[in-house]
PDB file of C-alpha atoms in Angstrom:
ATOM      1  CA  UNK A 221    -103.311 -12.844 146.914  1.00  0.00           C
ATOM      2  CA  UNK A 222    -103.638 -16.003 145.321  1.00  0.00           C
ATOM      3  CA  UNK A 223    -101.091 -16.778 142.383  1.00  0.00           C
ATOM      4  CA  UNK A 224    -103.736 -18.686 140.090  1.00  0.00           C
ATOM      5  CA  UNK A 225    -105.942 -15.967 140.361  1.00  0.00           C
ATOM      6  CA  UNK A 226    -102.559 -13.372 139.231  1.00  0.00           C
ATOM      7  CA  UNK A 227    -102.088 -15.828 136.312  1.00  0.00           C
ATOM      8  CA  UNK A 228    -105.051 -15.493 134.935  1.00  0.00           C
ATOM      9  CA  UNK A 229    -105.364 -11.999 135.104  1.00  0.00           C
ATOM     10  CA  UNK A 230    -102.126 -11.669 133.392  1.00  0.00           C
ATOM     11  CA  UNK A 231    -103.222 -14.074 130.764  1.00  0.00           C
ATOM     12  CA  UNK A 232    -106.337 -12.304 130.268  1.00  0.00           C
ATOM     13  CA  UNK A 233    -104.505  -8.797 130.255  1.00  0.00           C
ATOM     14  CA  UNK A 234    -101.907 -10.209 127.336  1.00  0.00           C
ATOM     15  CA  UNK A 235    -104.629 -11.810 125.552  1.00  0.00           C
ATOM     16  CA  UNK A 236    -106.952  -8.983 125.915  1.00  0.00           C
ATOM     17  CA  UNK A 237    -109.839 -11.221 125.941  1.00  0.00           C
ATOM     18  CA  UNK A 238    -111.822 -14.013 128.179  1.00  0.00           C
ATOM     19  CA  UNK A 239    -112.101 -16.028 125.824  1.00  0.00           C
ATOM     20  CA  UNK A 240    -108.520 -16.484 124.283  1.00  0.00           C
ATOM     21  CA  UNK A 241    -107.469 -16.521 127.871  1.00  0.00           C
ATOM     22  CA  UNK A 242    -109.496 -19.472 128.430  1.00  0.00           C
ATOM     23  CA  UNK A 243    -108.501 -21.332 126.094  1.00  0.00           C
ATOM     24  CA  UNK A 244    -104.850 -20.553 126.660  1.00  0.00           C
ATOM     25  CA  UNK A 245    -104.969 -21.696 130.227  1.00  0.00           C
ATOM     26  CA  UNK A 246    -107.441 -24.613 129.659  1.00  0.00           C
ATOM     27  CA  UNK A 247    -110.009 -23.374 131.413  1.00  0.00           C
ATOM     28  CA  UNK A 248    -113.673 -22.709 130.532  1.00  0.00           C
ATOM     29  CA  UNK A 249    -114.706 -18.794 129.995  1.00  0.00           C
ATOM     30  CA  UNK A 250    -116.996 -18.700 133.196  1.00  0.00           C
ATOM     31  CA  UNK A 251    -114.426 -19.697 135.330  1.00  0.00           C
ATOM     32  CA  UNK A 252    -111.932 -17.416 133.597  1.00  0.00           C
ATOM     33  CA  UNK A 253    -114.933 -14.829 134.372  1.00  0.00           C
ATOM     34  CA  UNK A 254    -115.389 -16.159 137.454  1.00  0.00           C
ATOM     35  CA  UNK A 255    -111.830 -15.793 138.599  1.00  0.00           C
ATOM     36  CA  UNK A 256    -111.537 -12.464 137.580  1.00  0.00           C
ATOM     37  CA  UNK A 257    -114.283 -11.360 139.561  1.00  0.00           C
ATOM     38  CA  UNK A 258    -112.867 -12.653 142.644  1.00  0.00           C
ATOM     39  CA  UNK A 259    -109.521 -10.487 141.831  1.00  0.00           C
ATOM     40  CA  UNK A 260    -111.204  -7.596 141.472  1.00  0.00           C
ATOM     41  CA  UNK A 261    -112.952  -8.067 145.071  1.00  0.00           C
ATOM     42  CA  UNK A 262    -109.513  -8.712 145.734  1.00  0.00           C
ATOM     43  CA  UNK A 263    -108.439  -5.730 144.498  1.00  0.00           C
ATOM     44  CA  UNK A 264    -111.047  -3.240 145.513  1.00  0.00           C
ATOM     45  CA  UNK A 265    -111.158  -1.972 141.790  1.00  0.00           C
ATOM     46  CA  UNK A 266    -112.309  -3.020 138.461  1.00  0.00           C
ATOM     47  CA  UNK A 267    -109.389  -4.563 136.700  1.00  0.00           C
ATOM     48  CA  UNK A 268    -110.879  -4.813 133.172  1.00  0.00           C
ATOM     49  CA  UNK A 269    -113.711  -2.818 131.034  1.00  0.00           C
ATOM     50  CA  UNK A 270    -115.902  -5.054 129.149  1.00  0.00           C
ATOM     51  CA  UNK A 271    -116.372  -4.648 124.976  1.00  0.00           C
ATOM     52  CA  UNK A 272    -118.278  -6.207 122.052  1.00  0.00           C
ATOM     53  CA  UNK A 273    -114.574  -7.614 121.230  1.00  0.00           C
ATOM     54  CA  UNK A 274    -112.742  -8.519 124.333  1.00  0.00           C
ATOM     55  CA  UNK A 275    -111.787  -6.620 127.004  1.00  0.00           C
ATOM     56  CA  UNK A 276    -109.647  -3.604 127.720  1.00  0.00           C
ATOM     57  CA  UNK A 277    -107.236  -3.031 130.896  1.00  0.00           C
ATOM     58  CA  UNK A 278    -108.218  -0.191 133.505  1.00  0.00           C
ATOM     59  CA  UNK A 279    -105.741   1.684 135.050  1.00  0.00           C
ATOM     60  CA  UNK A 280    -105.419  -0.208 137.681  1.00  0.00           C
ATOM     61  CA  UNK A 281    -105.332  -3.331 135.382  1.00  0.00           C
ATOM     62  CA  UNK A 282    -102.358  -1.886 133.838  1.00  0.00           C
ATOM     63  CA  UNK A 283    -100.511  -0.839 137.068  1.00  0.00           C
ATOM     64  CA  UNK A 284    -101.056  -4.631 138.363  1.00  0.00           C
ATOM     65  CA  UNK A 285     -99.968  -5.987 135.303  1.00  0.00           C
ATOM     66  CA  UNK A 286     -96.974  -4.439 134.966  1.00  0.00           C
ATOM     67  CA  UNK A 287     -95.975  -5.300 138.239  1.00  0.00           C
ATOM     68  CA  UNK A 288     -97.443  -8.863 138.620  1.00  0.00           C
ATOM     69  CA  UNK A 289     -96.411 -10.028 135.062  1.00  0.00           C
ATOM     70  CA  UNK A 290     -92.485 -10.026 135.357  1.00  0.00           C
ATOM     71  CA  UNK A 291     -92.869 -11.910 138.319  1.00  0.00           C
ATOM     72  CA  UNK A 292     -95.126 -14.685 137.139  1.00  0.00           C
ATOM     73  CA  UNK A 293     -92.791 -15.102 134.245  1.00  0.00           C
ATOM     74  CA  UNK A 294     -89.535 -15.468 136.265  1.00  0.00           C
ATOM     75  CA  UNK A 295     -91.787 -18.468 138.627  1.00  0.00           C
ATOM     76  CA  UNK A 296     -92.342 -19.816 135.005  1.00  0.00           C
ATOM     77  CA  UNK A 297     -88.999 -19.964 134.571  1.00  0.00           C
ATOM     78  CA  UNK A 298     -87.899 -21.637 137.686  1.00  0.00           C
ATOM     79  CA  UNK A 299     -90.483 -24.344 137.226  1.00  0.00           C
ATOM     80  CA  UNK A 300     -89.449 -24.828 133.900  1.00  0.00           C
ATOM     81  CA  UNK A 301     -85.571 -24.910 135.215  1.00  0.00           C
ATOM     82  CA  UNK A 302     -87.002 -27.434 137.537  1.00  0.00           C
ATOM     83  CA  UNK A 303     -88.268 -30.118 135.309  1.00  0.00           C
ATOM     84  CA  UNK A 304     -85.133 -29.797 132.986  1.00  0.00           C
ATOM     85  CA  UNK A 305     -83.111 -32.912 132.608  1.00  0.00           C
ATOM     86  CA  UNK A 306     -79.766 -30.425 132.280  1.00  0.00           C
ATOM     87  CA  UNK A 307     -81.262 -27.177 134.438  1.00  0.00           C
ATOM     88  CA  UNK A 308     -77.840 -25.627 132.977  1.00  0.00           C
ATOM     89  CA  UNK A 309     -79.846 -25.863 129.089  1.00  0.00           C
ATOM     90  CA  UNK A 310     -82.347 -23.163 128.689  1.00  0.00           C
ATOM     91  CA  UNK A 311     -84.580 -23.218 125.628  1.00  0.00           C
ATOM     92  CA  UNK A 312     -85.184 -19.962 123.656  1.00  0.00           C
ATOM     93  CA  UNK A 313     -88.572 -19.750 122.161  1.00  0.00           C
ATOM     94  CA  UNK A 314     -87.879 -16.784 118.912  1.00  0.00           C
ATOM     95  CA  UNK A 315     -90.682 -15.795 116.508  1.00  0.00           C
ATOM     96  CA  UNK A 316     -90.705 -13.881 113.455  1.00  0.00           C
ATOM     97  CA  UNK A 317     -91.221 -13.350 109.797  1.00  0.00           C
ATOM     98  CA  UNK A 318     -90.041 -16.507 107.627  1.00  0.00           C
ATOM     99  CA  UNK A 319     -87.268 -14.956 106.048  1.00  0.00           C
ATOM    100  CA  UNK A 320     -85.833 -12.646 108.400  1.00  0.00           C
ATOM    101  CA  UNK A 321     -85.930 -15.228 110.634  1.00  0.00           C
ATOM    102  CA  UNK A 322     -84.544 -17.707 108.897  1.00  0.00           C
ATOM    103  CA  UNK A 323     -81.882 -15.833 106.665  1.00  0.00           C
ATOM    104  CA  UNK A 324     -80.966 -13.156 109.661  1.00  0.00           C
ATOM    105  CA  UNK A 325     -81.836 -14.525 113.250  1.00  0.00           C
ATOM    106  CA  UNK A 326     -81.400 -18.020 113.666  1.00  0.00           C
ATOM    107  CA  UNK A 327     -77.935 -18.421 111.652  1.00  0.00           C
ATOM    108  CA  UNK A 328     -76.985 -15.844 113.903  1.00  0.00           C
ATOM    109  CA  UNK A 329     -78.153 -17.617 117.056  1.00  0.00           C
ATOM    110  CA  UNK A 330     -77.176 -20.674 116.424  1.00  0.00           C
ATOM    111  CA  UNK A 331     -73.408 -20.094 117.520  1.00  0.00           C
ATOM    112  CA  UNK A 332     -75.417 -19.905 121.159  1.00  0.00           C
ATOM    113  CA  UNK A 333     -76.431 -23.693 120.688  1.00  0.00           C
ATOM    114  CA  UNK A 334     -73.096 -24.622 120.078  1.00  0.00           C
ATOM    115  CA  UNK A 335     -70.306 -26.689 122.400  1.00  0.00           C
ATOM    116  CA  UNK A 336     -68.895 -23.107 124.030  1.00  0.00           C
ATOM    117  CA  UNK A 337     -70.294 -23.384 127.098  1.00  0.00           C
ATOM    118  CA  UNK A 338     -73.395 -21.306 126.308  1.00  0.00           C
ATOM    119  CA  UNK A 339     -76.055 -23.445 127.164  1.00  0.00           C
ATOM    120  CA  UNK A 340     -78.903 -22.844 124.715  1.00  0.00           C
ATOM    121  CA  UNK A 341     -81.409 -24.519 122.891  1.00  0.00           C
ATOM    122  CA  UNK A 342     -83.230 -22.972 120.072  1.00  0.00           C
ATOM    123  CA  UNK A 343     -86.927 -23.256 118.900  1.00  0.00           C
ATOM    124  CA  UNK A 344     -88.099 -21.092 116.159  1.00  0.00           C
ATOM    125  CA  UNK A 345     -91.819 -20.192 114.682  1.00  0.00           C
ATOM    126  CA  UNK A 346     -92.828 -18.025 112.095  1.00  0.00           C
ATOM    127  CA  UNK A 347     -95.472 -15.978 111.735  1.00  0.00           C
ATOM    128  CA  UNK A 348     -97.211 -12.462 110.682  1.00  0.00           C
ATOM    129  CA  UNK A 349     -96.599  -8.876 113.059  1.00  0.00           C
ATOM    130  CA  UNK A 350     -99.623  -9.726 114.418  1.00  0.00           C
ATOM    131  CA  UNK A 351     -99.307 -13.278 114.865  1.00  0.00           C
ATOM    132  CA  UNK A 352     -95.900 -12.598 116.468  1.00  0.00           C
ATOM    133  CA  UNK A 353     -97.176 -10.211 119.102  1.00  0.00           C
ATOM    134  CA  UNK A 354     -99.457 -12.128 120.022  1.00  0.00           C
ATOM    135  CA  UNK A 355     -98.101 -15.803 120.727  1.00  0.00           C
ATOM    136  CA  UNK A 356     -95.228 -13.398 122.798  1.00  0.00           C
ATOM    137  CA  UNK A 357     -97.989 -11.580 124.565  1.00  0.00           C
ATOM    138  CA  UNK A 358     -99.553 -14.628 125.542  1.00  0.00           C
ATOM    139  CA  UNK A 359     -96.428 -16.127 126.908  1.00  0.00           C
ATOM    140  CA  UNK A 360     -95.894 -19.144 124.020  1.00  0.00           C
ATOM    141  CA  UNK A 361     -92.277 -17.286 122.773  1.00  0.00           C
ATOM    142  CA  UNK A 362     -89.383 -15.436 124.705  1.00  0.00           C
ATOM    143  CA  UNK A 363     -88.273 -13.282 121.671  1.00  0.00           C
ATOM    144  CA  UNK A 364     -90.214 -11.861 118.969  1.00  0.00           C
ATOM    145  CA  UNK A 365     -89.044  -9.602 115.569  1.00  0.00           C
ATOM    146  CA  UNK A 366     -91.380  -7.836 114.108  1.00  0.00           C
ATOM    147  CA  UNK A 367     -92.129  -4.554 112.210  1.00  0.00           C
ATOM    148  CA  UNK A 368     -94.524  -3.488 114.313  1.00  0.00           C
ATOM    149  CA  UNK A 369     -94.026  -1.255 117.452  1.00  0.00           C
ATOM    150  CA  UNK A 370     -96.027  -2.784 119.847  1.00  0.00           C
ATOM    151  CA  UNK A 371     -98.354  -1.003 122.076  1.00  0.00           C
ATOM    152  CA  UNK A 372     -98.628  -1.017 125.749  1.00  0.00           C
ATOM    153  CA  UNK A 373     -96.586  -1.416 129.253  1.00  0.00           C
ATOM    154  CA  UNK A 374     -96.339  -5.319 128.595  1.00  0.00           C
ATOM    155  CA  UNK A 375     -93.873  -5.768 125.924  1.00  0.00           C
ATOM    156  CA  UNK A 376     -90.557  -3.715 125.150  1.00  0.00           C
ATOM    157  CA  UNK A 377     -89.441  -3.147 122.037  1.00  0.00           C
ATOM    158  CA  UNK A 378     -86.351  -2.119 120.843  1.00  0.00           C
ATOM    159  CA  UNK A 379     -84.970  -1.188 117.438  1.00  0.00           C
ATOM    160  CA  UNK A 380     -83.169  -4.121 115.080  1.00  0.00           C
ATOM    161  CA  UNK A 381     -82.050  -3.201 112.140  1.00  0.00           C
ATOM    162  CA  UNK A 382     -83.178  -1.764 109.282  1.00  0.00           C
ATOM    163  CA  UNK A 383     -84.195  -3.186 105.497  1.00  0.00           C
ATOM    164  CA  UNK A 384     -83.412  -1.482 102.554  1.00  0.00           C
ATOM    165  CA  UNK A 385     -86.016  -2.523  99.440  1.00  0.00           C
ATOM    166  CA  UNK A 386     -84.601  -3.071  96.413  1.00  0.00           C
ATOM    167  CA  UNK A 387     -87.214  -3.599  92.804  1.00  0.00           C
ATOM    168  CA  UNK A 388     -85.303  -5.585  90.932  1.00  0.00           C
ATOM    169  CA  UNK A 389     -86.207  -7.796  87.693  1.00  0.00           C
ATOM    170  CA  UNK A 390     -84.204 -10.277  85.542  1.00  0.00           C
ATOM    171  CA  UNK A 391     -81.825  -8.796  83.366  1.00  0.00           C
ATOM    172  CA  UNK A 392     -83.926  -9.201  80.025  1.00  0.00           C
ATOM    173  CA  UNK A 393     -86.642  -6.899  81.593  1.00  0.00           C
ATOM    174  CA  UNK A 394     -84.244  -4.600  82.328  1.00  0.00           C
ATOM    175  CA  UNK A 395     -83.331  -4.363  78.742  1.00  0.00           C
ATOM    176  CA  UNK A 396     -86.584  -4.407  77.854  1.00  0.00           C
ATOM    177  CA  UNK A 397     -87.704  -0.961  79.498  1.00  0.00           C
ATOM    178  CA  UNK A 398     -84.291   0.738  78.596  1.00  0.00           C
ATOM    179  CA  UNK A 399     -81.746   1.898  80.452  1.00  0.00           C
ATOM    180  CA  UNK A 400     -83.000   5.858  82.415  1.00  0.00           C
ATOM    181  CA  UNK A 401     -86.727   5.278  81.550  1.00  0.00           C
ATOM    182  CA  UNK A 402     -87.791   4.643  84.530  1.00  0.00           C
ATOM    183  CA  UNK A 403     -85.728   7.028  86.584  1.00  0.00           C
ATOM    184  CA  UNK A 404     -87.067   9.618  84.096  1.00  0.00           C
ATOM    185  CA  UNK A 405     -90.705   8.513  83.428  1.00  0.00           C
ATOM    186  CA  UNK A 406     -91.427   6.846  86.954  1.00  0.00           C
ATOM    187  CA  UNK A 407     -93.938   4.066  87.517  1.00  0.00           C
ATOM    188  CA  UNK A 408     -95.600   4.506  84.345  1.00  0.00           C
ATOM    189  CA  UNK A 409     -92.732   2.479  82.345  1.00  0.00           C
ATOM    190  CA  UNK A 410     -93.364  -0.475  84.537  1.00  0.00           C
ATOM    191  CA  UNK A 411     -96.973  -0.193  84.831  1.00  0.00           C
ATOM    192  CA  UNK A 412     -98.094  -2.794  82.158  1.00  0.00           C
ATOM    193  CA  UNK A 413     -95.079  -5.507  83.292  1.00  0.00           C
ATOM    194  CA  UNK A 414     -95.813  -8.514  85.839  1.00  0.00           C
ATOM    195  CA  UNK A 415     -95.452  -8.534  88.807  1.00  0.00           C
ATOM    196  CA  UNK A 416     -94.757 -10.799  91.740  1.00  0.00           C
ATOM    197  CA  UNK A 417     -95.611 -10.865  95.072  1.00  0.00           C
ATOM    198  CA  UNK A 418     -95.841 -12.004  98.636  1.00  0.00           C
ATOM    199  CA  UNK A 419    -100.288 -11.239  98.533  1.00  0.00           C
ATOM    200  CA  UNK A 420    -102.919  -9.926  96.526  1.00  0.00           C
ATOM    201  CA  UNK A 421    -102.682  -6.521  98.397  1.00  0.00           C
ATOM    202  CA  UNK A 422     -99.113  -5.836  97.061  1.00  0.00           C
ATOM    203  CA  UNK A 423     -97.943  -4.680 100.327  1.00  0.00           C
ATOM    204  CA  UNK A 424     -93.886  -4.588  99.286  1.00  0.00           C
ATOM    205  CA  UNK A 425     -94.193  -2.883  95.782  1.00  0.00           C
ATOM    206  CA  UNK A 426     -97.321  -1.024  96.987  1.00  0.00           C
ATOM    207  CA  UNK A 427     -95.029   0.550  99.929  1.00  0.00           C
ATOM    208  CA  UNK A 428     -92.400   1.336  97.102  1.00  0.00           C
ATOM    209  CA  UNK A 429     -94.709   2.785  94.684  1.00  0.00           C
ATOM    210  CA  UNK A 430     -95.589   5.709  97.575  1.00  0.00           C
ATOM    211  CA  UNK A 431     -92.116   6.322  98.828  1.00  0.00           C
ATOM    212  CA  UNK A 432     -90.206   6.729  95.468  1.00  0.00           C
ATOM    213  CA  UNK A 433     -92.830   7.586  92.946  1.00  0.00           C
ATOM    214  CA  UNK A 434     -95.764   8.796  95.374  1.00  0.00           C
ATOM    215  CA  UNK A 435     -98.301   7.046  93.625  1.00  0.00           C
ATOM    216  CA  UNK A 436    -100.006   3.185  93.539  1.00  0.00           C
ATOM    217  CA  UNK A 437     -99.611   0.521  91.260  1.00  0.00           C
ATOM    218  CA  UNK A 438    -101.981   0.599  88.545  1.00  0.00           C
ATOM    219  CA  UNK A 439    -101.185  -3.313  87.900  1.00  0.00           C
ATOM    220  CA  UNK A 440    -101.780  -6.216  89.905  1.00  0.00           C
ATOM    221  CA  UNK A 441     -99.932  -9.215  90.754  1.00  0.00           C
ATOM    222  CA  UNK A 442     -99.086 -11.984  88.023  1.00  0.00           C
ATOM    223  CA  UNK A 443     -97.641 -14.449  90.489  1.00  0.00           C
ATOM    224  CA  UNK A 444     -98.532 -14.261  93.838  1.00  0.00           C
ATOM    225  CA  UNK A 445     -96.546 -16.991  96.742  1.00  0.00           C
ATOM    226  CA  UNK A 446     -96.349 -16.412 100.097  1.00  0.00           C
ATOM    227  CA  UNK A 447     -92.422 -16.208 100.738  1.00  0.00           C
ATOM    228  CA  UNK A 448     -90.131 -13.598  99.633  1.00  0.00           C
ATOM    229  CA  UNK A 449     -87.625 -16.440  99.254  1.00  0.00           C
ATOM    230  CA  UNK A 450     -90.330 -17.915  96.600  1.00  0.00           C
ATOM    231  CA  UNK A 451     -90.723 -14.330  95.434  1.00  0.00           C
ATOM    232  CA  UNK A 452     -86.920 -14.015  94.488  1.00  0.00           C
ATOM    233  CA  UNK A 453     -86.975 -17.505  92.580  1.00  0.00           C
ATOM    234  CA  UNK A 454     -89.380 -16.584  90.131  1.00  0.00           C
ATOM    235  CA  UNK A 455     -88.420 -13.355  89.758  1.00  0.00           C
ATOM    236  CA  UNK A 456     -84.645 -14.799  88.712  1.00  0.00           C
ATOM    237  CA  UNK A 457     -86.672 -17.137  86.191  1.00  0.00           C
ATOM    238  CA  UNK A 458     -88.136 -13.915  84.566  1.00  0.00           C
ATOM    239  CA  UNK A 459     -91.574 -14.021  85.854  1.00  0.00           C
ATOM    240  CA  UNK A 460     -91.456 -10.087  86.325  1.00  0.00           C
ATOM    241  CA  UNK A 461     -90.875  -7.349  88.465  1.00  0.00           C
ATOM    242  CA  UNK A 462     -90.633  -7.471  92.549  1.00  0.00           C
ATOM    243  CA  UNK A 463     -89.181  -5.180  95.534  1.00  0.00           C
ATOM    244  CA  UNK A 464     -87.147  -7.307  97.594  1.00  0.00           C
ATOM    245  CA  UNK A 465     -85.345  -6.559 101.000  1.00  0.00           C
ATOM    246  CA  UNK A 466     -81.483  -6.149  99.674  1.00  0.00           C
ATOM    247  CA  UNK A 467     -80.377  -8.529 102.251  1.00  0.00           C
ATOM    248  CA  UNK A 468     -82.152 -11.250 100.721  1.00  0.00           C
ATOM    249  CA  UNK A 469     -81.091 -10.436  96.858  1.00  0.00           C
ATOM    250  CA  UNK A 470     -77.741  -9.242  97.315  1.00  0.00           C
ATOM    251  CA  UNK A 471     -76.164 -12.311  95.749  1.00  0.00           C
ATOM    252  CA  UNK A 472     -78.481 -12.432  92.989  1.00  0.00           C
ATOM    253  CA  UNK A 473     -77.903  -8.577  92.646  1.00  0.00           C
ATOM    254  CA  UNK A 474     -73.806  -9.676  92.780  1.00  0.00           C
ATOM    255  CA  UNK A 475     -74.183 -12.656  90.493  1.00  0.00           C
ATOM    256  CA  UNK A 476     -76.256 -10.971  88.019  1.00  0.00           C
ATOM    257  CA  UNK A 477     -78.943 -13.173  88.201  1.00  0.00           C
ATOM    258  CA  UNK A 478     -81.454 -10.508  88.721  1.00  0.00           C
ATOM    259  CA  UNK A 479     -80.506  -6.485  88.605  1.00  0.00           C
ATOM    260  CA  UNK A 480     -81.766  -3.156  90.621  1.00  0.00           C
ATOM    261  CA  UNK A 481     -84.155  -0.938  88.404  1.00  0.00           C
ATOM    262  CA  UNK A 482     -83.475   2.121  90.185  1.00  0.00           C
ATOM    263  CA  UNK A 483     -81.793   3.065  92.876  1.00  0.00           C
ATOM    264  CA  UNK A 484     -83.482   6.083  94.191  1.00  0.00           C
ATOM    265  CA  UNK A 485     -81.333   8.590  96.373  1.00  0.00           C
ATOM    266  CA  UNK A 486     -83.544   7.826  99.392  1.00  0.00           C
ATOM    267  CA  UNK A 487     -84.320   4.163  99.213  1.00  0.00           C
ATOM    268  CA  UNK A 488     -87.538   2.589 100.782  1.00  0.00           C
ATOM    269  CA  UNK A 489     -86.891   1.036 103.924  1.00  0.00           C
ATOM    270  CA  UNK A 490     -88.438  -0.511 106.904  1.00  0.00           C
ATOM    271  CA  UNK A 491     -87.644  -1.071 110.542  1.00  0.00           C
ATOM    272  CA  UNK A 492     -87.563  -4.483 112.472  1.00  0.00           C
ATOM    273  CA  UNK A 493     -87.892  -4.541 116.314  1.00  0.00           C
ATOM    274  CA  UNK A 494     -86.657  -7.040 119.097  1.00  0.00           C
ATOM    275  CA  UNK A 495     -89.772  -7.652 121.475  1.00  0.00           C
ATOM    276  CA  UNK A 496     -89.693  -9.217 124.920  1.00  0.00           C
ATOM    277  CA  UNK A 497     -92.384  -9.362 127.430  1.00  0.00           C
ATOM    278  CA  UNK A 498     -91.279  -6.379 129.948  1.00  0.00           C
ATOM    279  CA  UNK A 499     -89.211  -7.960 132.833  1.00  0.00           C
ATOM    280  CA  UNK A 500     -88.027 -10.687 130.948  1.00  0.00           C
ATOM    281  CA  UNK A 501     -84.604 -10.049 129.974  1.00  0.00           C
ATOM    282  CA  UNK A 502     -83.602 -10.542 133.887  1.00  0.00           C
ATOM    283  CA  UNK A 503     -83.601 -13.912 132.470  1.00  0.00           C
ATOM    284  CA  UNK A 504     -80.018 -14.909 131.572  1.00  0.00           C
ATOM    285  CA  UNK A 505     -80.468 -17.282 128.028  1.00  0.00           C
ATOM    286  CA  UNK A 506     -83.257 -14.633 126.964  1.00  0.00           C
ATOM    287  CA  UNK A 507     -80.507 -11.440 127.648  1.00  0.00           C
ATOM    288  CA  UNK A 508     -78.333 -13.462 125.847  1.00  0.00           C
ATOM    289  CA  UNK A 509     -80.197 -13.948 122.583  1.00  0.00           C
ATOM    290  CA  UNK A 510     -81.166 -10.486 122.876  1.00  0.00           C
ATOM    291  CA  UNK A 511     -77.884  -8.592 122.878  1.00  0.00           C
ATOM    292  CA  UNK A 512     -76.449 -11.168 120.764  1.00  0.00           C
ATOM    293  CA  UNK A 513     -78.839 -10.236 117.600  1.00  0.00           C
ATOM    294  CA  UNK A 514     -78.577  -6.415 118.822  1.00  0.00           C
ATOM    295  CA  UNK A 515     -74.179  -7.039 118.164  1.00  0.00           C
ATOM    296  CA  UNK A 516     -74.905  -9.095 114.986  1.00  0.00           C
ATOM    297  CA  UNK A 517     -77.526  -6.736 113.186  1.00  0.00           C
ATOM    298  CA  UNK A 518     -74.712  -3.970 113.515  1.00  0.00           C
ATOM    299  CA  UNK A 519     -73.192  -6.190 111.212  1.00  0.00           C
ATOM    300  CA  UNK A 520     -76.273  -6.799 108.763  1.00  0.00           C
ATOM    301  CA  UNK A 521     -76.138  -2.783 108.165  1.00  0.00           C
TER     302      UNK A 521
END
């Protein structure tokens, strides 16, 4: 069976559509088409079921894939061992969120680039659930967190750590609404204050609202900047109200440069995975990076 014809099936299968598989592999959609085709003659069986949007693995497709794909990756790797200047250097490619990444993952990996012998370099992306699972589907990272369970045989997930959310204000709000109102009043205390945000959508205090007062917010954002880094800094200036992950306020929390409004008895919180493409952590500098941020997020919690 001929290997370019594997490759492009498994870069169809991850990209779950001719056309993004095209372009990923530099090739023009007839030929991806095309090369399918020949496969599935190949094969005996239809690999793939066509859709308005993309297409979708058969049975078959799946049971090849999962077989085929770990394979193809590790040839990947040797190539890519092969052209190395120092083959004893592997490069880590890690996606993720912006701030997890940057405040949780990558000071954590970074003692693996270091002069102990370990042998890694480190190249980091950010980028949206979605975004994330993708570019790892498609082969363009090693690692991915995210806080979405992928679905499917292709990629492996396994649990991270989990975020506690925090909605926290400057202290003069604080004052302002009065120490037990909201506790005793709920949402309604805080319903005509401004907020601040990460989107329009309110997706952090929107997810708080339902888990600790079972309702929505009635307001809608006053600032809106898409960083929960940015998020913190204007909340600390007084802008207004904003659930934060505690990891990421915790000194302002300690300082007293912002404080918690509540601090319900079950707080809000929300789950981040470690994704690899299955097969992949027979790979030595991507097993590495992997149990390394498993050891440290015992830590984080």
């Amino acid at each position: 069976m001929d290997l370019a014809l594997l490759r492009t099936f498994v870069t169809v299968h991850r990209a779950g559509s001719f056309t993004r598989a095209a372009a990923l592999l530099g090739l023009s959609q007839p030929a991806v088409t095309s090369q399918i085709r020949t496969l599935e003659r190949q094969v005996g069986r239809p690999l793939f079921l066509r859709q308005a949007r993309g297409v979708t693995p058969t049975t078959t497709g799946d049971e090849l894939a999962h077989k085929a794909a770990p394979h193809l990756d590790a040839l990947v790797e040797i190539a890519e061992t092969g052209i190395d200047k120092d083959s004893s250097v592997r490069t880590l490619h890690l996606a993720g969120p912006p701030e997890f990444t940057a405040e949780r993952a990558l000071p954590a990996l970074t003692a693996l680039t270091g002069e102990d012998g370990q042998g890694l370099a480190l190249r980091a992306s950010f980028g949206n659930a979605e975004e994330v699972l993708e570019g790892l589907a498609a082969g363009h990272h090693d690692l991915a967190i995210t806080t979405a369970r992928p679905r499917g045989a292709l990629l492996t997930a396994t649990p991270l750590c989990d975020e506690e959310h925090v909605l926290v204000a400057a202290p003069h709000w604080s004052a302002r609404i009065g120490p037990g109102k909201l506790r005793r009043r709920g949402a309604s205390t805080v319903e005509n204050l401004p907020l601040v945000e990460v989107h329009e959508s309110l997706p952090f205090v929107s997810r708080y609202w339902a888990a600790v007062f079972d309702s929505r917010p009635a307001a809608s954002g006053t600032v809106i900047v898409p960083d929960l880094r940015a998020v913190l800094a204007c909340v600390t200036t007084g802008a207004g109200l904003a659930v934060l992950p505690r990891y990421l306020c915790a000194t302002a929390l300690k300082n007293g440069e912002v404080v918690a409004l509540l601090e319900p008895a079950v707080p809000p919180l929300r789950t981040y995975f470690l994704v690899v493409r299955t097969g992949t952590l027979a790979m030595p500098h991507i097993a590495r990076a992997h149990e390394w941020l498993l050891r440290a997020a015992a830590e984080w919690t």
